Short mmCIF file of C-alpha atoms and ligand atoms in Angstrom, two decimals:
data_model
loop_
_atom_site.label_atom_id
_atom_site.label_comp_id
_atom_site.label_asym_id
_atom_site.label_seq_id
_atom_site.Cartn_x
_atom_site.Cartn_y
_atom_site.Cartn_z
CA UNK G 1075 -0.01 0.01 0.01
CA UNK G 1076 1.13 3.52 -0.70
CA UNK G 1077 1.74 5.84 2.18
CA UNK G 1078 2.39 9.52 2.40
CA UNK G 1079 4.66 10.90 5.06
CA UNK G 1080 2.77 13.49 7.00
CA UNK G 1081 4.21 15.35 10.00
CA UNK G 1082 1.24 14.55 12.14
CA UNK G 1083 0.02 12.87 15.24
CA UNK G 1084 -1.53 10.29 12.98
CA UNK G 1085 1.97 9.16 11.79
CA UNK G 1086 2.14 7.57 8.34
CA UNK G 1087 -1.27 7.49 6.78
CA UNK G 1088 -2.58 6.15 3.49
CA UNK G 1089 -2.60 8.47 0.51
CA UNK G 1090 -5.83 10.33 0.21
CA UNK G 1091 -7.17 13.78 -0.35
CA UNK G 1092 -7.11 16.01 2.73
CA UNK G 1093 -10.84 15.73 3.03
CA UNK G 1094 -10.73 11.87 2.92
CA UNK G 1095 -8.19 11.95 5.72
CA UNK G 1096 -10.31 14.25 7.81
CA UNK G 1097 -13.46 12.31 7.06
CA UNK G 1098 -12.02 9.24 8.76
CA UNK G 1099 -11.58 11.04 12.06
CA UNK G 1100 -14.35 11.44 14.51
CA UNK G 1101 -15.80 14.89 14.21
CA UNK G 1102 -16.94 16.21 17.55
CA UNK G 1103 -18.23 19.64 16.57
CA UNK G 1104 -18.34 21.92 13.62
CA UNK G 1105 -18.51 25.63 14.28
CA UNK G 1106 -18.49 28.62 11.97
CA UNK G 1107 -14.74 29.00 11.79
CA UNK G 1108 -13.38 25.77 13.30
CA UNK G 1109 -13.99 22.04 13.37
CA UNK G 1110 -13.12 19.90 16.35
CA UNK G 1111 -11.98 16.28 15.98
CA UNK G 1112 -11.30 13.66 18.61
CA UNK G 1113 -7.62 13.82 19.53
CA UNK G 1114 -5.10 10.92 19.69
CA UNK G 1115 -5.34 10.61 23.49
CA UNK G 1116 -8.35 10.84 25.78
CA UNK G 1117 -8.83 14.41 26.93
CA UNK G 1118 -7.34 15.89 23.75
CA UNK G 1119 -8.97 17.54 20.71
CA UNK G 1120 -7.70 18.46 17.29
CA UNK G 1121 -8.82 21.98 16.43
CA UNK G 1122 -8.99 22.62 12.68
CA UNK G 1123 -9.11 26.25 11.46
CA UNK G 1124 -11.35 26.74 8.44
CA UNK G 1125 -11.26 29.56 5.92
CA UNK G 1126 -14.99 30.14 6.43
CA UNK G 1127 -15.69 33.66 7.65
CA UNK G 1128 -18.99 34.88 9.01
CA UNK G 1129 -20.29 38.08 10.55
CA UNK G 1130 -23.52 39.41 11.99
CA UNK G 1131 -24.52 36.04 13.34
CA UNK G 1132 -23.72 34.33 10.01
CA UNK G 1133 -25.87 36.67 7.92
CA UNK G 1134 -22.68 37.61 6.02
CA UNK G 1135 -20.51 34.69 4.83
CA UNK G 1136 -17.42 34.13 2.73
CA UNK G 1137 -14.55 31.71 2.31
CA UNK G 1138 -11.31 33.65 2.59
CA UNK G 1139 -8.46 31.44 1.46
CA UNK G 1140 -5.58 31.30 3.89
CA UNK G 1141 -7.48 32.82 6.84
CA UNK G 1142 -7.51 29.51 8.73
CA UNK G 1143 -3.75 29.13 8.36
CA UNK G 1144 -3.15 32.66 9.70
CA UNK G 1145 -5.50 32.19 12.68
CA UNK G 1146 -3.88 28.85 13.51
CA UNK G 1147 -0.40 30.35 13.78
CA UNK G 1148 -1.57 33.56 15.43
CA UNK G 1149 -3.64 31.69 18.04
CA UNK G 1150 -0.62 29.46 18.70
CA UNK G 1151 1.57 32.56 19.16
CA UNK G 1152 -0.81 34.14 21.72
CA UNK G 1153 -1.59 30.96 23.60
CA UNK G 1154 2.10 30.02 23.89
CA UNK G 1155 2.90 33.55 25.08
CA UNK G 1156 0.16 33.40 27.67
CA UNK G 1157 1.46 30.02 28.90
CA UNK G 1158 4.93 31.54 29.22
CA UNK G 1159 3.68 34.16 31.67
CA UNK G 1160 1.67 31.61 33.64
CA UNK G 1161 -1.81 32.08 32.19
CA UNK G 1162 -3.21 28.58 31.66
CA UNK G 1163 -4.59 27.77 28.19
CA UNK G 1164 -5.87 24.68 26.37
CA UNK G 1165 -3.06 24.85 23.77
CA UNK G 1166 -0.75 21.82 23.55
CA UNK G 1167 0.96 22.00 20.20
CA UNK G 1168 0.48 23.00 16.56
CA UNK G 1169 0.22 19.94 14.37
CA UNK G 1170 0.33 21.48 10.91
CA UNK G 1171 -0.74 24.59 8.95
CA UNK G 1172 -4.37 24.31 9.96
CA UNK G 1173 -4.53 22.16 13.06
CA UNK G 1174 -3.51 22.34 16.70
CA UNK G 1175 -3.77 19.79 19.50
CA UNK G 1176 -5.60 21.21 22.49
CA UNK G 1177 -6.76 20.03 25.82
CA UNK G 1178 -10.41 19.04 26.03
CA UNK G 1179 -12.36 21.37 28.26
CA UNK G 1180 -15.91 21.79 29.44
CA UNK G 1181 -16.63 25.08 27.78
CA UNK G 1182 -18.39 27.77 29.87
CA UNK G 1183 -21.28 28.98 27.69
CA UNK G 1184 -20.18 32.61 27.84
CA UNK G 1185 -18.20 34.95 25.63
CA UNK G 1186 -15.94 37.01 27.83
CA UNK G 1187 -15.28 40.40 26.19
CA UNK G 1188 -12.65 42.88 27.37
CA UNK G 1189 -12.78 46.44 26.04
CA UNK G 1190 -10.08 49.13 26.29
CA UNK G 1191 -11.59 51.56 23.77
CA UNK G 1192 -15.21 52.03 22.75
CA UNK G 1193 -16.15 50.19 19.54
CA UNK G 1194 -18.68 47.84 18.02
CA UNK G 1195 -21.70 46.86 20.01
CA UNK G 1196 -20.74 48.85 23.09
CA UNK G 1197 -20.21 52.06 21.13
CA UNK G 1198 -23.67 51.54 19.61
CA UNK G 1199 -25.40 50.57 22.84
CA UNK G 1200 -24.05 53.52 24.87
CA UNK G 1201 -23.82 56.10 22.09
CA UNK G 1202 -20.01 56.37 22.43
CA UNK G 1203 -17.66 57.53 19.72
CA UNK G 1204 -15.64 54.61 18.33
CA UNK G 1205 -12.04 54.83 19.46
CA UNK G 1206 -12.73 56.69 22.73
CA UNK G 1207 -10.44 55.36 25.44
CA UNK G 1208 -12.44 53.82 28.31
CA UNK G 1209 -11.73 54.97 31.90
CA UNK G 1210 -10.52 51.41 32.59
CA UNK G 1211 -10.78 48.00 30.91
CA UNK G 1212 -14.42 46.92 30.97
CA UNK G 1213 -15.31 43.19 31.02
CA UNK G 1214 -18.62 42.09 29.59
CA UNK G 1215 -20.26 38.65 29.31
CA UNK G 1216 -22.47 37.41 26.48
CA UNK G 1217 -24.37 34.16 26.47
CA UNK G 1218 -23.12 31.85 23.70
CA UNK G 1219 -26.35 31.34 21.84
CA UNK G 1220 -26.47 31.92 18.07
CA UNK G 1221 -30.24 31.81 17.93
CA UNK G 1222 -30.45 34.66 20.39
CA UNK G 1223 -27.48 36.54 18.79
CA UNK G 1224 -25.19 36.04 21.84
CA UNK G 1225 -27.02 38.51 24.16
CA UNK G 1226 -25.21 40.57 26.78
CA UNK G 1227 -25.85 39.13 30.29
CA UNK G 1228 -24.99 40.31 33.77
CA UNK G 1229 -23.22 38.47 36.57
CA UNK G 1230 -26.68 38.18 38.20
CA UNK G 1231 -28.00 36.21 35.20
CA UNK G 1232 -24.87 34.05 35.14
CA UNK G 1233 -25.06 33.11 38.82
CA UNK G 1234 -28.89 32.73 38.91
CA UNK G 1235 -29.02 30.48 35.84
CA UNK G 1236 -25.96 28.55 36.97
CA UNK G 1237 -23.84 29.16 33.84
CA UNK G 1238 -20.90 29.76 36.18
CA UNK G 1239 -20.43 29.98 39.94
CA UNK G 1240 -19.35 33.09 41.83
CA UNK G 1241 -15.89 31.57 42.16
CA UNK G 1242 -15.82 30.96 38.40
CA UNK G 1243 -16.80 34.57 37.80
CA UNK G 1244 -13.93 35.76 39.96
CA UNK G 1245 -11.54 33.46 38.12
CA UNK G 1246 -12.91 34.48 34.71
CA UNK G 1247 -12.47 38.18 35.50
CA UNK G 1248 -8.91 37.61 36.65
CA UNK G 1249 -8.04 35.49 33.57
CA UNK G 1250 -9.66 38.05 31.20
CA UNK G 1251 -7.69 40.94 32.70
CA UNK G 1252 -4.38 39.03 32.54
CA UNK G 1253 -5.01 38.14 28.92
CA UNK G 1254 -5.79 41.82 28.29
CA UNK G 1255 -2.54 43.02 29.88
CA UNK G 1256 -0.55 40.47 27.85
CA UNK G 1257 -2.27 41.07 24.51
CA UNK G 1258 -2.37 44.84 24.87
CA UNK G 1259 1.40 44.83 25.68
CA UNK G 1260 2.36 42.51 22.82
CA UNK G 1261 0.29 44.56 20.36
CA UNK G 1262 1.60 47.91 21.60
CA UNK G 1263 5.11 46.61 20.97
CA UNK G 1264 4.30 46.21 17.28
CA UNK G 1265 2.43 49.47 16.85
CA UNK G 1266 -1.09 48.11 17.27
CA UNK G 1267 -3.78 49.26 19.69
CA UNK G 1268 -5.89 46.49 21.28
CA UNK G 1269 -9.38 47.95 21.12
CA UNK G 1270 -11.24 44.90 22.47
CA UNK G 1271 -11.34 41.11 22.24
CA UNK G 1272 -13.38 38.06 23.08
CA UNK G 1273 -12.18 34.89 24.76
CA UNK G 1274 -13.82 31.68 25.79
CA UNK G 1275 -12.99 29.87 28.98
CA UNK G 1276 -13.14 26.17 29.81
CA UNK G 1277 -13.18 24.06 32.90
CA UNK G 1278 -10.67 21.24 33.38
CA UNK G 1279 -10.44 18.71 36.16
CA UNK G 1280 -7.12 17.82 37.77
CA UNK G 1281 -8.02 15.02 40.19
CA UNK G 1282 -10.51 16.40 42.64
CA UNK G 1283 -9.78 19.99 41.62
CA UNK G 1284 -11.28 22.02 38.84
CA UNK G 1285 -9.75 25.09 37.35
CA UNK G 1286 -10.48 27.46 34.49
CA UNK G 1287 -8.27 27.88 31.46
CA UNK G 1288 -8.36 29.96 28.27
CA UNK G 1289 -9.81 27.91 25.39
CA UNK G 1290 -11.07 28.34 21.82
CA UNK G 1291 -8.81 30.76 19.89
CA UNK G 1292 -7.25 34.19 20.11
CA UNK G 1293 -6.87 35.65 16.63
CA UNK G 1294 -7.81 38.79 14.65
CA UNK G 1295 -11.21 37.08 14.18
CA UNK G 1296 -11.97 37.71 17.86
CA UNK G 1297 -10.05 40.96 18.52
CA UNK G 1298 -10.23 44.56 17.30
CA UNK G 1299 -6.75 45.72 16.34
CA UNK G 1300 -6.02 49.23 15.04
CA UNK G 1301 -2.69 50.55 13.80
CA UNK G 1302 -1.48 53.07 16.41
CA UNK G 1303 -0.36 55.64 13.83
CA UNK G 1304 -3.03 55.45 11.14
CA UNK G 1305 -5.99 53.83 12.92
CA UNK G 1306 -6.11 51.25 10.09
CA UNK G 1307 -8.23 48.23 11.08
CA UNK G 1308 -6.30 44.92 11.11
CA UNK G 1309 -9.08 42.57 12.28
CA UNK G 1310 -12.36 41.02 11.27
CA UNK G 1311 -14.04 44.44 10.95
CA UNK G 1312 -12.24 44.58 7.58
CA UNK G 1313 -14.64 41.83 6.50
CA UNK G 1314 -17.66 43.01 8.51
CA UNK G 1315 -17.42 46.54 7.07
CA UNK G 1316 -16.00 45.73 3.60
CA UNK G 1317 -12.77 47.66 4.20
CA UNK G 1318 -10.43 45.62 1.94
CA UNK G 1319 -8.58 42.33 2.04
CA UNK G 1320 -8.87 40.36 5.28
CA UNK G 1321 -5.84 38.23 4.51
CA UNK G 1322 -3.76 41.43 3.91
CA UNK G 1323 -4.80 42.65 7.36
CA UNK G 1324 -4.09 39.35 9.19
CA UNK G 1325 -0.83 38.89 7.27
CA UNK G 1326 0.28 42.36 8.45
CA UNK G 1327 -0.41 41.38 12.08
CA UNK G 1328 1.49 38.11 11.64
CA UNK G 1329 4.44 39.85 10.00
CA UNK G 1330 4.67 42.49 12.68
CA UNK G 1331 4.68 39.82 15.37
CA UNK G 1332 7.42 37.91 13.52
CA UNK G 1333 5.38 34.77 12.90
CA UNK G 1334 5.60 35.20 9.10
CA UNK G 1335 8.77 36.21 7.23
CA UNK G 1336 9.01 40.01 6.77
CA UNK G 1337 8.96 39.66 2.97
CA UNK G 1338 5.84 37.43 2.92
CA UNK G 1339 3.12 38.63 0.63
CA UNK G 1340 -0.56 38.00 1.39
CA UNK G 1341 -1.37 34.83 -0.48
CA UNK G 1342 -3.50 31.78 -0.37
CA UNK G 1343 -0.99 29.67 1.49
CA UNK G 1344 1.26 31.71 3.79
CA UNK G 1345 4.69 30.25 4.54
CA UNK G 1346 5.44 29.47 8.13
CA UNK G 1347 8.79 30.37 9.65
CA UNK G 1348 9.16 27.14 11.61
P1 LIG V 1439 -18.80 43.50 19.78
O1 LIG V 1439 -19.63 43.14 20.97
O2 LIG V 1439 -18.40 44.94 19.76
O3 LIG V 1439 -19.44 43.06 18.51
O4 LIG V 1439 -17.47 42.63 19.87
C1 LIG V 1439 -16.51 42.86 20.88
C2 LIG V 1439 -15.24 42.05 20.59
O5 LIG V 1439 -15.54 40.65 20.75
C3 LIG V 1439 -14.73 42.19 19.16
O6 LIG V 1439 -13.34 42.14 19.16
C4 LIG V 1439 -15.31 41.01 18.42
O7 LIG V 1439 -14.46 40.58 17.36
C5 LIG V 1439 -15.36 39.95 19.53
N1 LIG V 1439 -16.55 39.07 19.37
C6 LIG V 1439 -17.77 39.26 19.87
N2 LIG V 1439 -18.58 38.23 19.51
C7 LIG V 1439 -17.85 37.38 18.80
C8 LIG V 1439 -18.13 36.13 18.17
O8 LIG V 1439 -19.24 35.56 18.23
N3 LIG V 1439 -17.08 35.56 17.50
C9 LIG V 1439 -15.85 36.13 17.41
N4 LIG V 1439 -14.90 35.51 16.72
N5 LIG V 1439 -15.53 37.29 18.04
C10 LIG V 1439 -16.56 37.93 18.69
#
């Protein structure tokens, strides 16, 4: 039988189109931008980054070639950096251009949003000018529910409906602010203002203890990033608001952070440095 060599947790695997290979794995969940497959060991998941791009609760859709590759390496970069400063995340290792091995978590059904400057839904809700610096970072919670359009909820709702305990809320707040300090600092270093971002948090069990860790992804899909000098948007708003090429914007972020070679041009299949 013919085999192809593939640098992968699956070792040497029979020749087949990428889609055949993926079809043989057990799919656990397919979201708008990622697909999750059962990992090689219990408690692990393979997270596959798709090129599919959606906005406004999937009312606007496109396939943007290369976006999944960029988000995979950018999310790896941020998660590894967080791990290095002691913020626990689900990231274990990148497997290839589009996949990473992550720890399985029990996802808390909330989007945790941190805002440093007014933008997006908060600017609209409170009638604030986009770009206005907030008096301090503001953390918001939205219920993860596509049918309801991920509505904003308060800590009262969260505790009363049991989506998270009071202890979880304290831990989520502390994780969110640590991620904010890290991301804002890293971005500032490459001339980018971190306007806001969204993270998801998961629960893991270590023996009798449970703790919360950062899960899902951190990428320009889930952040607002503006060039400090020009205010140019380098995030998913480029797609939401038809401001140009999304891969150009994400490639620029990746190049500034040093995860793509300086000379790389935006293209379908970006070249990785390592
Ligand atoms: P807003 O509430 O202003 O629409 O979003 C605040 C921040 O959270 C933005 O950086 C936005 O990209 C991110 N965000 C909010 N909801 C989602 C979501 O459902 N998916 C992703 N990828 N990011 C989100």
